[in-house]
PDB file of C-alpha atoms in Angstrom:
ATOM      1  CA  ALA A   1      52.183  82.736  -4.185  1.00 94.00           C
ATOM      2  CA  TYR A   2      53.146  81.410  -0.749  1.00 96.00           C
ATOM      3  CA  ALA A   3      50.186  83.132   0.913  1.00 95.00           C
ATOM      4  CA  THR A   4      48.004  81.338  -1.647  1.00 97.00           C
ATOM      5  CA  LEU A   5      49.579  78.029  -0.629  1.00 97.00           C
ATOM      6  CA  ALA A   6      49.035  78.990   3.023  1.00 97.00           C
ATOM      7  CA  ARG A   7      45.324  79.469   2.286  1.00 96.00           C
ATOM      8  CA  LEU A   8      45.253  75.987   0.721  1.00 97.00           C
ATOM      9  CA  GLY A   9      44.951  77.329  -2.803  1.00 97.00           C
ATOM     10  CA  VAL A  10      42.857  80.502  -2.388  1.00 97.00           C
ATOM     11  CA  HIS A  11      44.486  83.614  -3.868  1.00 96.00           C
ATOM     12  CA  LYS A  12      43.779  87.000  -2.293  1.00 92.00           C
ATOM     13  CA  PRO A  13      45.407  90.373  -2.907  1.00 88.00           C
ATOM     14  CA  LEU A  14      48.357  91.217  -0.672  1.00 83.00           C
ATOM     15  CA  ARG A  15      47.436  93.063   2.522  1.00 80.00           C
ATOM     16  CA  PHE A  16      49.893  95.308   4.331  1.00 83.00           C
ATOM     17  CA  LEU A  17      47.740  96.545   7.212  1.00 88.00           C
ATOM     18  CA  GLU A  18      45.444  94.513   9.416  1.00 83.00           C
ATOM     19  CA  GLU A  19      42.540  96.911   8.881  1.00 90.00           C
ATOM     20  CA  GLU A  20      42.647  96.568   5.081  1.00 89.00           C
ATOM     21  CA  ARG A  21      39.648  94.655   3.745  1.00 86.00           C
ATOM     22  CA  ILE A  22      40.177  91.581   1.577  1.00 80.00           C
ATOM     23  CA  ASP A  23      37.549  89.941  -0.610  1.00 81.00           C
ATOM     24  CA  GLY A  24      36.789  86.212  -0.556  1.00 85.00           C
ATOM     25  CA  GLY A  25      39.545  85.411  -3.004  1.00 92.00           C
ATOM     26  CA  GLU A  26      39.784  83.036  -5.942  1.00 95.00           C
ATOM     27  CA  ARG A  27      40.647  79.332  -5.784  1.00 96.00           C
ATOM     28  CA  ILE A  28      43.594  78.635  -8.083  1.00 97.00           C
ATOM     29  CA  LEU A  29      44.854  75.351  -6.551  1.00 96.00           C
ATOM     30  CA  SER A  30      42.961  72.446  -5.086  1.00 96.00           C
ATOM     31  CA  PRO A  31      43.137  72.214  -1.287  1.00 97.00           C
ATOM     32  CA  GLY A  32      44.723  68.767  -1.634  1.00 97.00           C
ATOM     33  CA  ALA A  33      47.506  69.951  -3.946  1.00 96.00           C
ATOM     34  CA  ALA A  34      48.291  72.935  -1.687  1.00 97.00           C
ATOM     35  CA  TYR A  35      48.265  70.664   1.383  1.00 97.00           C
ATOM     36  CA  MET A  36      50.712  68.268  -0.291  1.00 96.00           C
ATOM     37  CA  VAL A  37      53.107  71.168  -1.005  1.00 97.00           C
ATOM     38  CA  ALA A  38      52.876  72.319   2.630  1.00 97.00           C
ATOM     39  CA  ASP A  39      53.470  68.763   3.813  1.00 95.00           C
ATOM     40  CA  ILE A  40      56.626  68.521   1.668  1.00 95.00           C
ATOM     41  CA  LEU A  41      57.908  71.964   2.731  1.00 96.00           C
ATOM     42  CA  ARG A  42      57.298  71.218   6.424  1.00 95.00           C
ATOM     43  CA  ASP A  43      60.496  69.170   6.891  1.00 93.00           C
ATOM     44  CA  THR A  44      63.007  71.453   8.631  1.00 92.00           C
ATOM     45  CA  SER A  45      65.856  68.909   8.826  1.00 91.00           C
ATOM     46  CA  PRO A  46      67.676  70.344   5.743  1.00 92.00           C
ATOM     47  CA  LEU A  47      68.128  73.619   7.645  1.00 90.00           C
ATOM     48  CA  GLU A  48      70.498  71.906  10.075  1.00 90.00           C
ATOM     49  CA  GLY A  49      73.066  71.805   7.264  1.00 88.00           C
ATOM     50  CA  PHE A  50      73.078  75.619   7.465  1.00 86.00           C
ATOM     51  CA  GLY A  51      73.465  75.643  11.244  1.00 86.00           C
ATOM     52  CA  LEU A  52      69.825  76.484  11.924  1.00 87.00           C
ATOM     53  CA  HIS A  53      68.153  74.236  14.472  1.00 85.00           C
ATOM     54  CA  VAL A  54      64.373  74.468  14.691  1.00 86.00           C
ATOM     55  CA  PRO A  55      63.282  73.240  18.145  1.00 82.00           C
ATOM     56  CA  ALA A  56      60.769  70.394  18.232  1.00 78.00           C
ATOM     57  CA  SER A  57      58.572  72.661  20.372  1.00 78.00           C
ATOM     58  CA  SER A  58      58.342  75.221  17.552  1.00 85.00           C
ATOM     59  CA  ALA A  59      54.974  75.742  15.904  1.00 90.00           C
ATOM     60  CA  PRO A  60      54.884  73.827  12.608  1.00 93.00           C
ATOM     61  CA  PHE A  61      55.542  75.717   9.393  1.00 96.00           C
ATOM     62  CA  ALA A  62      56.278  75.167   5.719  1.00 97.00           C
ATOM     63  CA  TRP A  63      59.319  76.976   4.349  1.00 96.00           C
ATOM     64  CA  LYS A  64      61.328  77.767   1.237  1.00 97.00           C
ATOM     65  CA  THR A  65      64.518  79.750   0.721  1.00 96.00           C
ATOM     66  CA  GLY A  66      66.287  81.141  -2.288  1.00 94.00           C
ATOM     67  CA  THR A  67      69.523  82.752  -3.375  1.00 93.00           C
ATOM     68  CA  SER A  68      69.787  84.707  -6.605  1.00 90.00           C
ATOM     69  CA  SER A  69      72.507  84.017  -9.108  1.00 86.00           C
ATOM     70  CA  ARG A  70      75.724  85.764  -8.187  1.00 88.00           C
ATOM     71  CA  HIS A  71      74.491  86.252  -4.608  1.00 90.00           C
ATOM     72  CA  ARG A  72      72.650  89.537  -5.084  1.00 90.00           C
ATOM     73  CA  ASP A  73      69.589  88.520  -3.050  1.00 93.00           C
ATOM     74  CA  ALA A  74      68.640  86.063  -0.322  1.00 95.00           C
ATOM     75  CA  TRP A  75      65.073  85.298   0.663  1.00 96.00           C
ATOM     76  CA  ALA A  76      63.033  83.014   2.869  1.00 97.00           C
ATOM     77  CA  VAL A  77      59.320  82.354   3.237  1.00 97.00           C
ATOM     78  CA  LEU A  78      57.584  80.559   6.114  1.00 96.00           C
ATOM     79  CA  TYR A  79      53.913  79.859   6.391  1.00 97.00           C
ATOM     80  CA  ASN A  80      51.326  78.078   8.454  1.00 96.00           C
ATOM     81  CA  PRO A  81      47.511  78.371   8.565  1.00 96.00           C
ATOM     82  CA  ARG A  82      47.711  81.738  10.330  1.00 93.00           C
ATOM     83  CA  TYR A  83      50.842  83.536   9.073  1.00 94.00           C
ATOM     84  CA  THR A  84      52.869  83.970   5.902  1.00 95.00           C
ATOM     85  CA  ILE A  85      56.254  85.622   6.447  1.00 96.00           C
ATOM     86  CA  ALA A  86      58.611  86.640   3.661  1.00 96.00           C
ATOM     87  CA  VAL A  87      62.090  88.053   4.248  1.00 97.00           C
ATOM     88  CA  TRP A  88      64.314  89.548   1.563  1.00 95.00           C
ATOM     89  CA  LEU A  89      67.922  90.523   2.241  1.00 94.00           C
ATOM     90  CA  GLY A  90      70.208  92.183  -0.240  1.00 93.00           C
ATOM     91  CA  ASN A  91      71.962  95.366  -1.206  1.00 87.00           C
ATOM     92  CA  PRO A  92      69.643  97.956  -2.790  1.00 86.00           C
ATOM     93  CA  SER A  93      72.511  98.728  -5.165  1.00 88.00           C
ATOM     94  CA  GLY A  94      72.536  95.104  -6.368  1.00 86.00           C
ATOM     95  CA  LYS A  95      76.071  94.592  -5.081  1.00 90.00           C
ATOM     96  CA  ARG A  96      77.035  90.930  -4.705  1.00 91.00           C
ATOM     97  CA  SER A  97      77.899  89.305  -1.421  1.00 91.00           C
ATOM     98  CA  SER A  98      78.826  85.670  -0.910  1.00 90.00           C
ATOM     99  CA  ARG A  99      77.046  85.887   2.447  1.00 89.00           C
ATOM    100  CA  LEU A 100      73.672  86.381   0.755  1.00 91.00           C
ATOM    101  CA  VAL A 101      72.415  82.792   1.001  1.00 90.00           C
ATOM    102  CA  GLY A 102      68.725  82.366   1.767  1.00 92.00           C
ATOM    103  CA  ALA A 103      69.008  79.460   4.198  1.00 92.00           C
ATOM    104  CA  SER A 104      71.827  80.952   6.237  1.00 92.00           C
ATOM    105  CA  VAL A 105      70.867  84.646   6.450  1.00 92.00           C
ATOM    106  CA  ALA A 106      67.209  85.170   5.488  1.00 95.00           C
ATOM    107  CA  MET A 107      65.812  82.038   7.128  1.00 95.00           C
ATOM    108  CA  PRO A 108      67.071  82.853  10.663  1.00 94.00           C
ATOM    109  CA  VAL A 109      65.368  86.264  10.391  1.00 95.00           C
ATOM    110  CA  ALA A 110      62.114  84.684   9.182  1.00 95.00           C
ATOM    111  CA  CYS A 111      62.279  82.091  11.992  1.00 94.00           C
ATOM    112  CA  ARG A 112      62.773  84.794  14.602  1.00 93.00           C
ATOM    113  CA  ILE A 113      59.765  86.755  13.313  1.00 95.00           C
ATOM    114  CA  PHE A 114      57.691  83.563  13.299  1.00 94.00           C
ATOM    115  CA  GLU A 115      58.847  82.715  16.819  1.00 92.00           C
ATOM    116  CA  GLU A 116      57.737  86.136  18.076  1.00 92.00           C
ATOM    117  CA  LEU A 117      54.359  85.921  16.333  1.00 92.00           C
ATOM    118  CA  THR A 118      53.577  82.418  17.576  1.00 91.00           C
ATOM    119  CA  ARG A 119      54.993  82.314  21.103  1.00 88.00           C
ATOM    120  CA  ARG A 120      51.802  83.495  22.813  1.00 86.00           C
ATOM    121  CA  GLU A 121      49.237  81.362  21.045  1.00 85.00           C
ATOM    122  CA  ALA A 122      48.927  77.719  20.052  1.00 83.00           C
ATOM    123  CA  GLN A 123      49.523  77.083  16.374  1.00 86.00           C
ATOM    124  CA  GLY A 124      47.845  74.191  14.652  1.00 91.00           C
ATOM    125  CA  TRP A 125      48.500  72.597  11.301  1.00 96.00           C
ATOM    126  CA  TYR A 126      46.206  72.015   8.376  1.00 96.00           C
ATOM    127  CA  GLU A 127      43.564  69.315   8.481  1.00 96.00           C
ATOM    128  CA  PRO A 128      44.105  66.997   5.489  1.00 95.00           C
ATOM    129  CA  PRO A 129      41.478  67.789   2.822  1.00 96.00           C
ATOM    130  CA  GLN A 130      39.001  65.041   1.906  1.00 94.00           C
ATOM    131  CA  GLU A 131      40.471  64.739  -1.588  1.00 95.00           C
ATOM    132  CA  LEU A 132      43.664  63.234  -0.097  1.00 96.00           C
ATOM    133  CA  CYS A 133      44.444  59.648   0.730  1.00 94.00           C
ATOM    134  CA  SER A 134      47.527  57.657   1.680  1.00 94.00           C
ATOM    135  CA  ARG A 135      49.020  54.905  -0.414  1.00 94.00           C
ATOM    136  CA  SER A 136      52.055  52.688  -0.536  1.00 94.00           C
ATOM    137  CA  VAL A 137      54.613  53.594  -3.218  1.00 96.00           C
ATOM    138  CA  CYS A 138      57.981  52.225  -4.310  1.00 95.00           C
ATOM    139  CA  SER A 139      60.649  54.184  -2.428  1.00 94.00           C
ATOM    140  CA  VAL A 140      62.792  54.451  -5.574  1.00 94.00           C
ATOM    141  CA  SER A 141      60.284  55.407  -8.292  1.00 94.00           C
ATOM    142  CA  GLY A 142      57.439  56.879  -6.222  1.00 92.00           C
ATOM    143  CA  GLU A 143      55.023  54.792  -8.297  1.00 93.00           C
ATOM    144  CA  THR A 144      52.678  51.938  -7.407  1.00 93.00           C
ATOM    145  CA  PRO A 145      54.874  49.045  -6.246  1.00 94.00           C
ATOM    146  CA  VAL A 146      55.037  45.860  -8.312  1.00 92.00           C
ATOM    147  CA  PRO A 147      54.139  43.008  -5.915  1.00 89.00           C
ATOM    148  CA  GLY A 148      57.110  40.756  -5.204  1.00 89.00           C
ATOM    149  CA  VAL A 149      59.495  42.999  -7.169  1.00 91.00           C
ATOM    150  CA  CYS A 150      59.698  46.349  -5.324  1.00 93.00           C
ATOM    151  CA  SER A 151      61.385  45.615  -2.021  1.00 91.00           C
ATOM    152  CA  ARG A 152      61.164  48.991  -0.269  1.00 94.00           C
ATOM    153  CA  MET A 153      57.938  50.891   0.074  1.00 94.00           C
ATOM    154  CA  LEU A 154      56.880  54.048   1.833  1.00 94.00           C
ATOM    155  CA  THR A 155      53.571  55.715   2.549  1.00 94.00           C
ATOM    156  CA  ASP A 156      52.789  58.771   0.472  1.00 93.00           C
ATOM    157  CA  LEU A 157      49.895  61.192   0.032  1.00 94.00           C
ATOM    158  CA  CYS A 158      47.897  61.193  -3.177  1.00 93.00           C
ATOM    159  CA  LEU A 159      44.971  63.053  -4.701  1.00 94.00           C
ATOM    160  CA  VAL A 160      41.963  60.762  -5.092  1.00 91.00           C
ATOM    161  CA  GLY A 161      41.249  60.246  -8.798  1.00 90.00           C
ATOM    162  CA  LYS A 162      44.129  62.531  -9.893  1.00 90.00           C
ATOM    163  CA  SER A 163      47.452  61.041  -8.793  1.00 89.00           C
ATOM    164  CA  SER A 164      49.206  58.620 -11.126  1.00 88.00           C
ATOM    165  CA  GLU A 165      48.370  54.946 -10.774  1.00 89.00           C
ATOM    166  CA  ARG A 166      51.318  53.946 -12.975  1.00 92.00           C
ATOM    167  CA  SER A 167      53.242  50.883 -11.809  1.00 92.00           C
ATOM    168  CA  CYS A 168      56.925  51.099 -10.948  1.00 93.00           C
ATOM    169  CA  ASP A 169      59.052  50.779 -14.082  1.00 92.00           C
ATOM    170  CA  VAL A 170      62.394  50.912 -12.259  1.00 92.00           C
ATOM    171  CA  HIS A 171      62.226  47.383 -10.843  1.00 87.00           C
ATOM    172  CA  VAL A 172      61.667  44.509 -13.242  1.00 76.00           C
ATOM    173  CA  GLN A 173      61.248  40.814 -12.613  1.00 74.00           C
TER     174      GLN A 173
END
């Protein structure tokens, strides 16, 4: 799933060896929708709460972590246009461990792998697809601001002809 997001919505079978051939794949998400997910998952500031500092000089990446119920598994995924890295940590026996938290144990491993893969070559980020645009939205509701009523706005990405045009219903005159 994350490799599909990394390919901006094109699904291909999993490849384990570089010499394995892969077909052209099948588009299952629009490039704009996949780009928006990557843009959201690109913010690394939440990782600081787990003691993981991502240097500003690091190549950009999108990321997601997870922890299973009862701490049986911890995982992390990072991706950019070139690489998708997934790390799973856990006990093969299924034994619980309170230390199995995705952001604090799996993410540092994934970051280290990513660092090694990207240290010798420049890593770019995705070009925004043509189906995207920017718009002003109410910072509270995320909807189209009501002029003179919504006091705080922010700029957000939207899919041309697909994203909601609904007006903010949180603020009323």
